[in-house]
PDB file of C-alpha atoms and ligand atoms in Angstrom:
ATOM      1  CA  MET N 141      44.665  11.473  16.602  1.00 51.00           C
ATOM      2  CA  ALA N 142      41.668  10.807  18.865  1.00 55.00           C
ATOM      3  CA  SER N 143      42.159  14.093  20.718  1.00 58.00           C
ATOM      4  CA  ASN N 144      42.448  15.946  17.373  1.00 58.00           C
ATOM      5  CA  LEU N 145      39.161  14.425  16.301  1.00 54.00           C
ATOM      6  CA  ALA N 146      37.519  15.346  19.584  1.00 60.00           C
ATOM      7  CA  ARG N 147      38.827  18.942  19.305  1.00 66.00           C
ATOM      8  CA  ASN N 148      37.524  19.290  15.768  1.00 64.00           C
ATOM      9  CA  ALA N 149      34.229  17.502  16.387  1.00 61.00           C
ATOM     10  CA  PRO N 150      32.081  20.682  16.599  1.00 58.00           C
ATOM     11  CA  MET N 151      33.599  21.969  13.344  1.00 58.00           C
ATOM     12  CA  ILE N 152      33.059  18.628  11.601  1.00 57.00           C
ATOM     13  CA  ALA N 153      29.478  18.509  12.874  1.00 57.00           C
ATOM     14  CA  ALA N 154      28.822  22.101  11.721  1.00 56.00           C
ATOM     15  CA  ALA N 155      30.326  21.417   8.289  1.00 56.00           C
ATOM     16  CA  GLY N 156      28.239  18.258   7.993  1.00 59.00           C
ATOM     17  CA  GLY N 157      25.121  20.170   8.973  1.00 56.00           C
ATOM     18  CA  ILE N 158      25.771  22.921   6.447  1.00 54.00           C
ATOM     19  CA  TYR N 159      26.441  20.322   3.741  1.00 54.00           C
ATOM     20  CA  VAL N 160      23.171  18.520   4.458  1.00 56.00           C
ATOM     21  CA  ALA N 161      21.194  21.779   4.567  1.00 54.00           C
ATOM     22  CA  ALA N 162      22.743  22.915   1.290  1.00 52.00           C
ATOM     23  CA  CYS N 163      21.825  19.572  -0.337  1.00 50.00           C
ATOM     24  CA  TYR N 164      18.313  19.800   1.064  1.00 55.00           C
ATOM     25  CA  ILE N 165      17.645  23.363  -0.038  1.00 51.00           C
ATOM     26  CA  GLY N 166      19.397  22.784  -3.380  1.00 48.00           C
ATOM     27  CA  TYR N 167      17.403  19.670  -4.029  1.00 49.00           C
ATOM     28  CA  SER N 168      14.153  21.463  -3.173  1.00 51.00           C
ATOM     29  CA  ALA N 169      15.042  24.243  -5.601  1.00 45.00           C
ATOM     30  CA  VAL N 170      15.690  21.674  -8.351  1.00 44.00           C
ATOM     31  CA  GLN N 171      12.331  20.058  -7.597  1.00 48.00           C
ATOM     32  CA  LYS N 172      10.630  23.455  -7.849  1.00 44.00           C
ATOM     33  CA  ASN N 173      12.132  24.151 -11.260  1.00 42.00           C
ATOM     34  CA  LYS N 174      11.217  20.684 -12.443  1.00 46.00           C
ATOM     35  CA  ALA N 175       7.630  21.163 -11.293  1.00 48.00           C
ATOM     36  CA  ASP N 176       7.425  24.581 -12.957  1.00 40.00           C
ATOM     37  CA  ILE N 177       8.788  23.258 -16.249  1.00 36.00           C
ATOM     38  CA  GLU N 178       7.045  19.919 -16.426  1.00 42.00           C
ATOM     39  CA  GLU N 179       3.548  20.949 -15.252  1.00 41.00           C
ATOM     40  CA  THR N 180       2.157  18.683 -12.595  1.00 44.00           C
ATOM     41  CA  GLU N 181       0.222  15.578 -13.609  1.00 44.00           C
ATOM     42  CA  LEU N 182      -2.374  16.040 -10.881  1.00 47.00           C
ATOM     43  CA  THR N 183      -5.925  15.470 -11.952  1.00 44.00           C
ATOM     44  CA  ILE N 184      -7.526  16.937  -8.836  1.00 50.00           C
ATOM     45  CA  GLN N 185     -10.261  19.538  -9.383  1.00 51.00           C
ATOM     46  CA  THR N 186      -9.234  22.823  -7.804  1.00 60.00           C
ATOM     47  CA  GLY N 187     -11.317  25.951  -7.183  1.00 65.00           C
ATOM     48  CA  ASP N 188     -10.312  29.562  -6.466  1.00 68.00           C
ATOM     49  CA  ASN N 189      -9.741  29.123  -2.739  1.00 79.00           C
ATOM     50  CA  PHE N 190      -8.287  25.651  -2.998  1.00 88.00           C
ATOM     51  CA  SER N 191      -5.097  24.945  -1.051  1.00 92.00           C
ATOM     52  CA  PHE N 192      -3.028  21.777  -1.245  1.00 92.00           C
ATOM     53  CA  ILE N 193      -2.102  22.335   2.386  1.00 92.00           C
ATOM     54  CA  SER N 194      -5.696  21.577   3.414  1.00 89.00           C
ATOM     55  CA  ASN N 195      -6.563  19.323   0.477  1.00 86.00           C
ATOM     56  CA  PRO N 196      -9.151  16.773   1.676  1.00 82.00           C
ATOM     57  CA  ASN N 197      -8.334  14.482  -1.281  1.00 84.00           C
ATOM     58  CA  ARG N 198      -4.730  13.946  -0.367  1.00 87.00           C
ATOM     59  CA  THR N 199      -4.891  10.236  -1.112  1.00 93.00           C
ATOM     60  CA  ASP N 200      -5.449  11.125  -4.783  1.00 92.00           C
ATOM     61  CA  GLN N 201      -2.116  12.916  -4.751  1.00 93.00           C
ATOM     62  CA  PHE N 202      -0.340   9.825  -3.469  1.00 95.00           C
ATOM     63  CA  GLN N 203      -2.115   7.731  -6.078  1.00 96.00           C
ATOM     64  CA  ASN N 204      -0.518  10.035  -8.650  1.00 93.00           C
ATOM     65  CA  VAL N 205       3.036   9.889  -7.298  1.00 94.00           C
ATOM     66  CA  ALA N 206       3.121   6.222  -6.182  1.00 96.00           C
ATOM     67  CA  ALA N 207       5.035   4.873  -9.194  1.00 96.00           C
ATOM     68  CA  LYS N 208       7.855   7.433  -8.971  1.00 95.00           C
ATOM     69  CA  TYR N 209       7.814   7.862  -5.171  1.00 95.00           C
ATOM     70  CA  ASP N 210      10.685   5.553  -4.234  1.00 97.00           C
ATOM     71  CA  ASP N 211      13.003   6.810  -6.976  1.00 95.00           C
ATOM     72  CA  GLU N 212      12.516  10.456  -6.123  1.00 91.00           C
ATOM     73  CA  ILE N 213      12.314  10.245  -2.323  1.00 92.00           C
ATOM     74  CA  GLY N 214      15.091   7.648  -2.158  1.00 93.00           C
ATOM     75  CA  ARG N 215      17.669  10.168  -3.374  1.00 87.00           C
ATOM     76  CA  ASP N 216      16.631  12.733  -0.756  1.00 87.00           C
ATOM     77  CA  GLU N 217      16.667  10.156   1.998  1.00 95.00           C
ATOM     78  CA  SER N 218      20.119   8.801   1.148  1.00 92.00           C
ATOM     79  CA  VAL N 219      21.654  12.272   1.148  1.00 92.00           C
ATOM     80  CA  MET N 220      20.038  13.107   4.470  1.00 95.00           C
ATOM     81  CA  GLY N 221      20.744   9.828   6.271  1.00 97.00           C
ATOM     82  CA  ILE N 222      17.032   9.160   6.785  1.00 98.00           C
ATOM     83  CA  ASN N 223      17.495   5.427   6.276  1.00 97.00           C
ATOM     84  CA  LEU N 224      19.825   5.322   9.269  1.00 97.00           C
ATOM     85  CA  LEU N 225      17.161   7.002  11.387  1.00 98.00           C
ATOM     86  CA  ARG N 226      14.519   4.534  10.170  1.00 98.00           C
ATOM     87  CA  ARG N 227      16.855   1.653  11.016  1.00 98.00           C
ATOM     88  CA  SER N 228      17.736   2.970  14.449  1.00 98.00           C
ATOM     89  CA  LEU N 229      14.124   3.725  15.453  1.00 98.00           C
ATOM     90  CA  LEU N 230      12.881   0.262  14.476  1.00 98.00           C
ATOM     91  CA  TYR N 231      15.944  -1.687  15.605  1.00 98.00           C
ATOM     92  CA  PHE N 232      15.908  -0.251  19.111  1.00 98.00           C
ATOM     93  CA  HIS N 233      12.173   0.087  19.716  1.00 98.00           C
ATOM     94  CA  ALA N 234       9.963  -2.114  17.502  1.00 98.00           C
ATOM     95  CA  LYS N 235       8.859  -5.457  18.879  1.00 98.00           C
ATOM     96  CA  GLY N 236       6.083  -8.054  18.730  1.00 98.00           C
ATOM     97  CA  THR N 237       3.056  -7.319  16.597  1.00 98.00           C
ATOM     98  CA  VAL N 238       3.369  -4.011  14.808  1.00 98.00           C
ATOM     99  CA  LEU N 239       0.856  -1.760  13.096  1.00 98.00           C
ATOM    100  CA  GLU N 240       2.346   0.726  10.659  1.00 99.00           C
ATOM    101  CA  VAL N 241      -0.053   3.439   9.479  1.00 98.00           C
ATOM    102  CA  GLY N 242       0.428   5.489   6.303  1.00 98.00           C
ATOM    103  CA  ALA N 243       3.006   2.874   5.341  1.00 98.00           C
ATOM    104  CA  GLY N 244       3.153   4.088   1.745  1.00 98.00           C
ATOM    105  CA  THR N 245       5.533   2.162  -0.482  1.00 98.00           C
ATOM    106  CA  GLY N 246       6.947   0.263   2.504  1.00 98.00           C
ATOM    107  CA  ARG N 247      10.164   2.171   2.906  1.00 98.00           C
ATOM    108  CA  ASN N 248      10.557   0.774   6.451  1.00 98.00           C
ATOM    109  CA  ILE N 249      10.336  -2.872   5.389  1.00 98.00           C
ATOM    110  CA  PRO N 250      14.112  -3.550   5.355  1.00 97.00           C
ATOM    111  CA  TYR N 251      14.560  -2.095   8.828  1.00 98.00           C
ATOM    112  CA  TYR N 252      12.211  -4.202  10.962  1.00 98.00           C
ATOM    113  CA  PRO N 253      14.446  -6.479  13.056  1.00 98.00           C
ATOM    114  CA  SER N 254      13.490 -10.135  12.579  1.00 97.00           C
ATOM    115  CA  SER N 255      14.862 -10.901  16.062  1.00 97.00           C
ATOM    116  CA  SER N 256      12.232  -8.879  17.942  1.00 98.00           C
ATOM    117  CA  VAL N 257       9.376  -8.262  15.515  1.00 98.00           C
ATOM    118  CA  ASP N 258       6.937 -11.098  14.727  1.00 98.00           C
ATOM    119  CA  ARG N 259       4.570  -9.479  12.267  1.00 98.00           C
ATOM    120  CA  VAL N 260       3.891  -6.117  10.702  1.00 98.00           C
ATOM    121  CA  LEU N 261       0.552  -4.964   9.338  1.00 98.00           C
ATOM    122  CA  MET N 262       1.043  -2.048   6.966  1.00 98.00           C
ATOM    123  CA  THR N 263      -1.959   0.134   6.175  1.00 98.00           C
ATOM    124  CA  ASP N 264      -2.399   3.085   3.856  1.00 98.00           C
ATOM    125  CA  SER N 265      -5.304   4.839   2.162  1.00 98.00           C
ATOM    126  CA  SER N 266      -3.585   4.677  -1.243  1.00 98.00           C
ATOM    127  CA  ASP N 267      -3.762   1.255  -2.885  1.00 98.00           C
ATOM    128  CA  LYS N 268      -1.149   2.351  -5.421  1.00 98.00           C
ATOM    129  CA  MET N 269       1.381   3.248  -2.728  1.00 98.00           C
ATOM    130  CA  LEU N 270       0.688  -0.071  -0.982  1.00 98.00           C
ATOM    131  CA  ALA N 271       1.059  -1.942  -4.287  1.00 98.00           C
ATOM    132  CA  GLN N 272       4.734  -0.901  -4.232  1.00 98.00           C
ATOM    133  CA  ALA N 273       5.045  -2.222  -0.668  1.00 98.00           C
ATOM    134  CA  ARG N 274       3.407  -5.521  -1.651  1.00 98.00           C
ATOM    135  CA  LYS N 275       6.129  -6.147  -4.237  1.00 97.00           C
ATOM    136  CA  LYS N 276       8.782  -5.717  -1.532  1.00 97.00           C
ATOM    137  CA  ILE N 277       7.349  -8.230   0.954  1.00 97.00           C
ATOM    138  CA  GLN N 278       6.913 -11.160  -1.386  1.00 95.00           C
ATOM    139  CA  ASN N 279       9.966 -13.188  -0.350  1.00 92.00           C
ATOM    140  CA  ILE N 280      10.342 -12.128   3.253  1.00 96.00           C
ATOM    141  CA  GLU N 281       9.708 -14.913   5.783  1.00 94.00           C
ATOM    142  CA  ARG N 282      10.298 -13.091   9.038  1.00 94.00           C
ATOM    143  CA  PRO N 283       8.871 -10.843  10.236  1.00 96.00           C
ATOM    144  CA  LYS N 284       5.594 -11.644   8.493  1.00 97.00           C
ATOM    145  CA  PHE N 285       4.284  -8.640   6.569  1.00 98.00           C
ATOM    146  CA  ALA N 286       0.760  -7.923   5.399  1.00 98.00           C
ATOM    147  CA  CYS N 287      -0.774  -4.895   3.671  1.00 98.00           C
ATOM    148  CA  ARG N 288      -4.263  -3.490   3.982  1.00 98.00           C
ATOM    149  CA  VAL N 289      -5.855  -0.431   2.398  1.00 98.00           C
ATOM    150  CA  GLY N 290      -7.514   1.762   5.015  1.00 97.00           C
ATOM    151  CA  ASP N 291      -7.876   5.237   6.490  1.00 97.00           C
ATOM    152  CA  CYS N 292      -5.841   5.674   9.658  1.00 97.00           C
ATOM    153  CA  THR N 293      -8.038   8.445  11.003  1.00 96.00           C
ATOM    154  CA  THR N 294     -10.384   5.711  12.187  1.00 95.00           C
ATOM    155  CA  LEU N 295      -8.801   2.373  13.005  1.00 97.00           C
ATOM    156  CA  ASP N 296     -12.205   0.954  13.948  1.00 95.00           C
ATOM    157  CA  GLU N 297     -11.401  -2.521  12.661  1.00 96.00           C
ATOM    158  CA  PHE N 298      -8.869  -2.904  15.494  1.00 98.00           C
ATOM    159  CA  PRO N 299      -9.836  -3.332  19.161  1.00 98.00           C
ATOM    160  CA  ASP N 300      -8.271  -1.230  21.910  1.00 98.00           C
ATOM    161  CA  GLN N 301      -4.741  -2.109  23.066  1.00 98.00           C
ATOM    162  CA  CYS N 302      -3.970  -4.840  20.541  1.00 98.00           C
ATOM    163  CA  PHE N 303      -0.537  -3.887  19.089  1.00 98.00           C
ATOM    164  CA  ASP N 304       2.856  -3.964  20.804  1.00 98.00           C
ATOM    165  CA  THR N 305       4.209  -1.224  18.581  1.00 98.00           C
ATOM    166  CA  VAL N 306       2.500   1.345  16.395  1.00 98.00           C
ATOM    167  CA  VAL N 307       4.611   3.142  13.786  1.00 99.00           C
ATOM    168  CA  ASP N 308       4.220   6.210  11.640  1.00 98.00           C
ATOM    169  CA  THR N 309       7.014   7.651   9.535  1.00 98.00           C
ATOM    170  CA  PHE N 310       6.610  10.869   7.555  1.00 98.00           C
ATOM    171  CA  GLY N 311       2.850  10.530   7.745  1.00 98.00           C
ATOM    172  CA  LEU N 312       1.821  13.282  10.188  1.00 98.00           C
ATOM    173  CA  CYS N 313       2.715  15.805   7.490  1.00 97.00           C
ATOM    174  CA  SER N 314       0.210  14.144   5.151  1.00 96.00           C
ATOM    175  CA  TYR N 315      -2.865  13.388   7.194  1.00 96.00           C
ATOM    176  CA  GLN N 316      -5.824  15.696   7.108  1.00 94.00           C
ATOM    177  CA  ASN N 317      -6.090  15.459  10.899  1.00 95.00           C
ATOM    178  CA  PRO N 318      -2.795  14.266  12.417  1.00 97.00           C
ATOM    179  CA  VAL N 319      -3.997  14.628  16.025  1.00 98.00           C
ATOM    180  CA  ASN N 320      -6.877  12.220  15.432  1.00 98.00           C
ATOM    181  CA  VAL N 321      -4.518   9.723  13.813  1.00 98.00           C
ATOM    182  CA  LEU N 322      -2.218   9.833  16.855  1.00 98.00           C
ATOM    183  CA  LYS N 323      -5.205   9.345  19.158  1.00 98.00           C
ATOM    184  CA  GLU N 324      -6.169   6.250  17.206  1.00 98.00           C
ATOM    185  CA  MET N 325      -2.585   4.962  17.282  1.00 98.00           C
ATOM    186  CA  LYS N 326      -2.634   5.474  21.034  1.00 98.00           C
ATOM    187  CA  ARG N 327      -5.945   3.624  21.386  1.00 98.00           C
ATOM    188  CA  VAL N 328      -4.745   0.486  19.596  1.00 98.00           C
ATOM    189  CA  CYS N 329      -1.361   0.407  21.354  1.00 98.00           C
ATOM    190  CA  LYS N 330      -0.943  -1.863  24.400  1.00 98.00           C
ATOM    191  CA  PRO N 331      -0.381   0.035  27.684  1.00 97.00           C
ATOM    192  CA  ASP N 332       3.256  -1.090  27.813  1.00 97.00           C
ATOM    193  CA  GLY N 333       3.723  -0.682  24.047  1.00 98.00           C
ATOM    194  CA  LYS N 334       5.458   2.054  22.103  1.00 98.00           C
ATOM    195  CA  ILE N 335       4.392   4.514  19.443  1.00 98.00           C
ATOM    196  CA  LEU N 336       7.278   5.302  17.134  1.00 99.00           C
ATOM    197  CA  LEU N 337       7.364   8.434  15.039  1.00 98.00           C
ATOM    198  CA  LEU N 338       9.884   9.704  12.501  1.00 98.00           C
ATOM    199  CA  GLU N 339       8.518  12.882  11.006  1.00 98.00           C
ATOM    200  CA  HIS N 340       9.329  16.232   9.532  1.00 94.00           C
ATOM    201  CA  GLY N 341       7.973  19.564  10.668  1.00 97.00           C
ATOM    202  CA  ARG N 342       8.864  23.162  11.462  1.00 97.00           C
ATOM    203  CA  SER N 343      12.200  23.897  13.092  1.00 97.00           C
ATOM    204  CA  LYS N 344      12.049  25.489  16.527  1.00 95.00           C
ATOM    205  CA  THR N 345      15.711  26.401  16.484  1.00 96.00           C
ATOM    206  CA  TRP N 346      16.522  27.657  12.964  1.00 96.00           C
ATOM    207  CA  ASP N 347      14.284  30.504  11.933  1.00 96.00           C
ATOM    208  CA  PHE N 348      15.550  30.822   8.370  1.00 96.00           C
ATOM    209  CA  ILE N 349      14.787  27.158   7.696  1.00 96.00           C
ATOM    210  CA  THR N 350      11.243  27.516   9.045  1.00 97.00           C
ATOM    211  CA  LYS N 351      10.722  30.643   6.932  1.00 97.00           C
ATOM    212  CA  TYR N 352      11.839  28.642   3.894  1.00 97.00           C
ATOM    213  CA  LEU N 353       9.428  25.812   4.766  1.00 97.00           C
ATOM    214  CA  ASP N 354       6.562  28.282   5.303  1.00 97.00           C
ATOM    215  CA  LYS N 355       7.248  30.081   2.036  1.00 97.00           C
ATOM    216  CA  ASN N 356       7.305  26.880   0.021  1.00 97.00           C
ATOM    217  CA  ALA N 357       4.655  24.895   1.903  1.00 97.00           C
ATOM    218  CA  GLU N 358       1.953  25.229  -0.759  1.00 96.00           C
ATOM    219  CA  ARG N 359       4.281  24.140  -3.588  1.00 95.00           C
ATOM    220  CA  HIS N 360       5.628  21.203  -1.599  1.00 94.00           C
ATOM    221  CA  ALA N 361       2.103  20.116  -0.622  1.00 95.00           C
ATOM    222  CA  LYS N 362       1.098  20.313  -4.278  1.00 92.00           C
ATOM    223  CA  ASN N 363       3.993  18.159  -5.463  1.00 90.00           C
ATOM    224  CA  TRP N 364       4.146  15.643  -2.646  1.00 90.00           C
ATOM    225  CA  GLY N 365       0.922  15.770  -0.616  1.00 92.00           C
ATOM    226  CA  CYS N 366       3.084  16.687   2.376  1.00 94.00           C
ATOM    227  CA  VAL N 367       2.692  19.729   4.651  1.00 97.00           C
ATOM    228  CA  TRP N 368       6.276  20.052   5.808  1.00 96.00           C
ATOM    229  CA  ASN N 369       5.886  22.992   8.212  1.00 97.00           C
ATOM    230  CA  ARG N 370       3.474  21.536  10.761  1.00 98.00           C
ATOM    231  CA  ASP N 371       4.141  22.064  14.482  1.00 98.00           C
ATOM    232  CA  LEU N 372       4.923  18.529  15.625  1.00 98.00           C
ATOM    233  CA  ASP N 373       5.428  19.320  19.310  1.00 97.00           C
ATOM    234  CA  GLN N 374       1.936  20.763  19.408  1.00 98.00           C
ATOM    235  CA  ILE N 375       0.409  17.859  17.449  1.00 98.00           C
ATOM    236  CA  VAL N 376       1.933  15.271  19.789  1.00 98.00           C
ATOM    237  CA  GLU N 377       0.959  17.254  22.854  1.00 97.00           C
ATOM    238  CA  GLU N 378      -2.668  17.593  21.685  1.00 97.00           C
ATOM    239  CA  SER N 379      -2.872  13.841  21.084  1.00 98.00           C
ATOM    240  CA  GLY N 380      -2.082  13.138  24.754  1.00 97.00           C
ATOM    241  CA  LEU N 381       0.813  10.791  23.964  1.00 98.00           C
ATOM    242  CA  GLN N 382       3.618  10.578  26.514  1.00 98.00           C
ATOM    243  CA  LEU N 383       6.807  11.621  24.765  1.00 98.00           C
ATOM    244  CA  GLU N 384       9.669   9.489  26.089  1.00 97.00           C
ATOM    245  CA  THR N 385      12.480  10.303  23.669  1.00 98.00           C
ATOM    246  CA  LEU N 386      12.906  13.174  21.246  1.00 98.00           C
ATOM    247  CA  HIS N 387      15.855  13.791  18.942  1.00 98.00           C
ATOM    248  CA  THR N 388      15.798  16.343  16.175  1.00 97.00           C
ATOM    249  CA  TRP N 389      17.966  16.365  13.079  1.00 97.00           C
ATOM    250  CA  HIS N 390      18.478  18.463   9.978  1.00 96.00           C
ATOM    251  CA  PHE N 391      18.337  21.832  11.712  1.00 96.00           C
ATOM    252  CA  GLY N 392      15.421  20.738  13.851  1.00 97.00           C
ATOM    253  CA  THR N 393      13.146  19.688  10.976  1.00 97.00           C
ATOM    254  CA  THR N 394      13.338  15.895  11.366  1.00 98.00           C
ATOM    255  CA  TYR N 395      11.762  14.540  14.550  1.00 98.00           C
ATOM    256  CA  TYR N 396      12.673  11.135  15.992  1.00 98.00           C
ATOM    257  CA  MET N 397      10.131  10.368  18.699  1.00 98.00           C
ATOM    258  CA  VAL N 398       9.477   7.416  20.977  1.00 98.00           C
ATOM    259  CA  CYS N 399       6.142   7.717  22.772  1.00 98.00           C
ATOM    260  CA  ARG N 400       4.058   5.763  25.238  1.00 98.00           C
ATOM    261  CA  PRO N 401       0.284   5.625  25.032  1.00 97.00           C
ATOM    262  CA  GLY N 402      -0.133   7.187  28.471  1.00 85.00           C
ATOM    263  CA  THR N 403      -3.156   6.621  30.664  1.00 73.00           C
ATOM    264  CA  ALA N 404      -6.091   8.450  29.022  1.00 57.00           C
ATOM    265  CA  ARG N 405      -7.320   6.144  26.251  1.00 50.00           C
ATOM    266  CA  ARG N 406      -8.951   8.594  23.787  1.00 51.00           C
TER     267      ARG N 406
HETATM  268  C1  SAM B 235       4.647  10.986   2.863  1.00 83.47           C
HETATM  269  S1  SAM B 235       3.962   9.380   2.666  1.00 83.47           S
HETATM  270  C2  SAM B 235       4.949   8.454   3.810  1.00 83.47           C
HETATM  271  C3  SAM B 235       5.013   6.998   3.473  1.00 83.47           C
HETATM  272  C4  SAM B 235       5.845   6.124   4.426  1.00 83.47           C
HETATM  273  N1  SAM B 235       5.323   6.124   5.761  1.00 83.47           N
HETATM  274  C5  SAM B 235       7.294   6.492   4.433  1.00 83.47           C
HETATM  275  O1  SAM B 235       7.889   6.578   5.511  1.00 83.47           O
HETATM  276  O2  SAM B 235       7.871   6.644   3.346  1.00 83.47           O
HETATM  277  C6  SAM B 235       2.419   9.536   3.494  1.00 83.47           C
HETATM  278  C7  SAM B 235       1.498   8.355   3.282  1.00 83.47           C
HETATM  279  O3  SAM B 235       0.315   8.573   4.055  1.00 83.47           O
HETATM  280  C8  SAM B 235      -0.775   8.055   3.324  1.00 83.47           C
HETATM  281  N2  SAM B 235      -1.999   8.685   3.813  1.00 83.47           N
HETATM  282  C9  SAM B 235      -2.416   9.958   3.696  1.00 83.47           C
HETATM  283  N3  SAM B 235      -3.580  10.136   4.334  1.00 83.47           N
HETATM  284  C10 SAM B 235      -3.915   8.933   4.868  1.00 83.47           C
HETATM  285  C11 SAM B 235      -4.997   8.466   5.672  1.00 83.47           C
HETATM  286  N4  SAM B 235      -5.969   9.285   6.049  1.00 83.47           N
HETATM  287  N5  SAM B 235      -5.013   7.174   6.038  1.00 83.47           N
HETATM  288  C12 SAM B 235      -4.005   6.331   5.684  1.00 83.47           C
HETATM  289  N6  SAM B 235      -2.955   6.714   4.942  1.00 83.47           N
HETATM  290  C13 SAM B 235      -2.902   8.002   4.546  1.00 83.47           C
HETATM  291  C14 SAM B 235      -0.465   8.404   1.876  1.00 83.47           C
HETATM  292  O4  SAM B 235      -1.187   7.614   0.966  1.00 83.47           O
HETATM  293  C15 SAM B 235       1.039   8.149   1.842  1.00 83.47           C
HETATM  294  O5  SAM B 235       1.333   6.853   1.438  1.00 83.47           O
END
């Protein structure tokens, strides 16, 4: 039985991968049709050369989707096993006092281990996204959670090296300047602390997936404020973080990264 399983493992893994990709692409296609039919509710002023990929008012987009965010994203994440990745990243690596940037609706809240994490400060530039997170933390005693509205491009309110762990999940796709955000995360992280990233970006191994992401980047950015085809290796490298662990999932589009702040502070 065990040897049969071992023999068939590559086939099972391939079938699983194809299933997940089919769900992902299928779901994206459904979202596209829905967006085409329903007309987006965005109230952002757009000019001739406007692109949602470089939209400087991205927070407005999240203000617009905050109420439906968990319902819509939750389905995607369950199908793709994202919750397991969130759990694993935080269970194995988060400890002490944590800063989470771009925390959104607080989708990581259930996964912070109370045994090793004392408190978590969640920040986001969208008060409506954070309002959803606030509802979730009301009855949690440990770890202690707090929410604060703020722009993570400049974390000026925090001194250097003050957090044990700094977390960002699915935020680098949304920030106007992801490299600057990582540099700030690095600055506020203690020298022996960790910077934890769970992100999506372009696949380096599956060309047809990356072509699909590129082709649909503008539409996806319009619907979700997320630029899903960014080059994450390059972004992390430019930030000067020391990459300690990297796993990729979903045909190389989901990045699970454990980083150290390294020596250079800014
Ligand atoms: C795709 S959502 C991810 C939310 C959450 N981290 C998660 O894992 O579900 C990106 C979040 O980044 C926030 N955001 C975008 N630009 C920001 C900025 N400059 N400063 C702080 N938050 C920002 C948005 O408001 C949004 O809540």
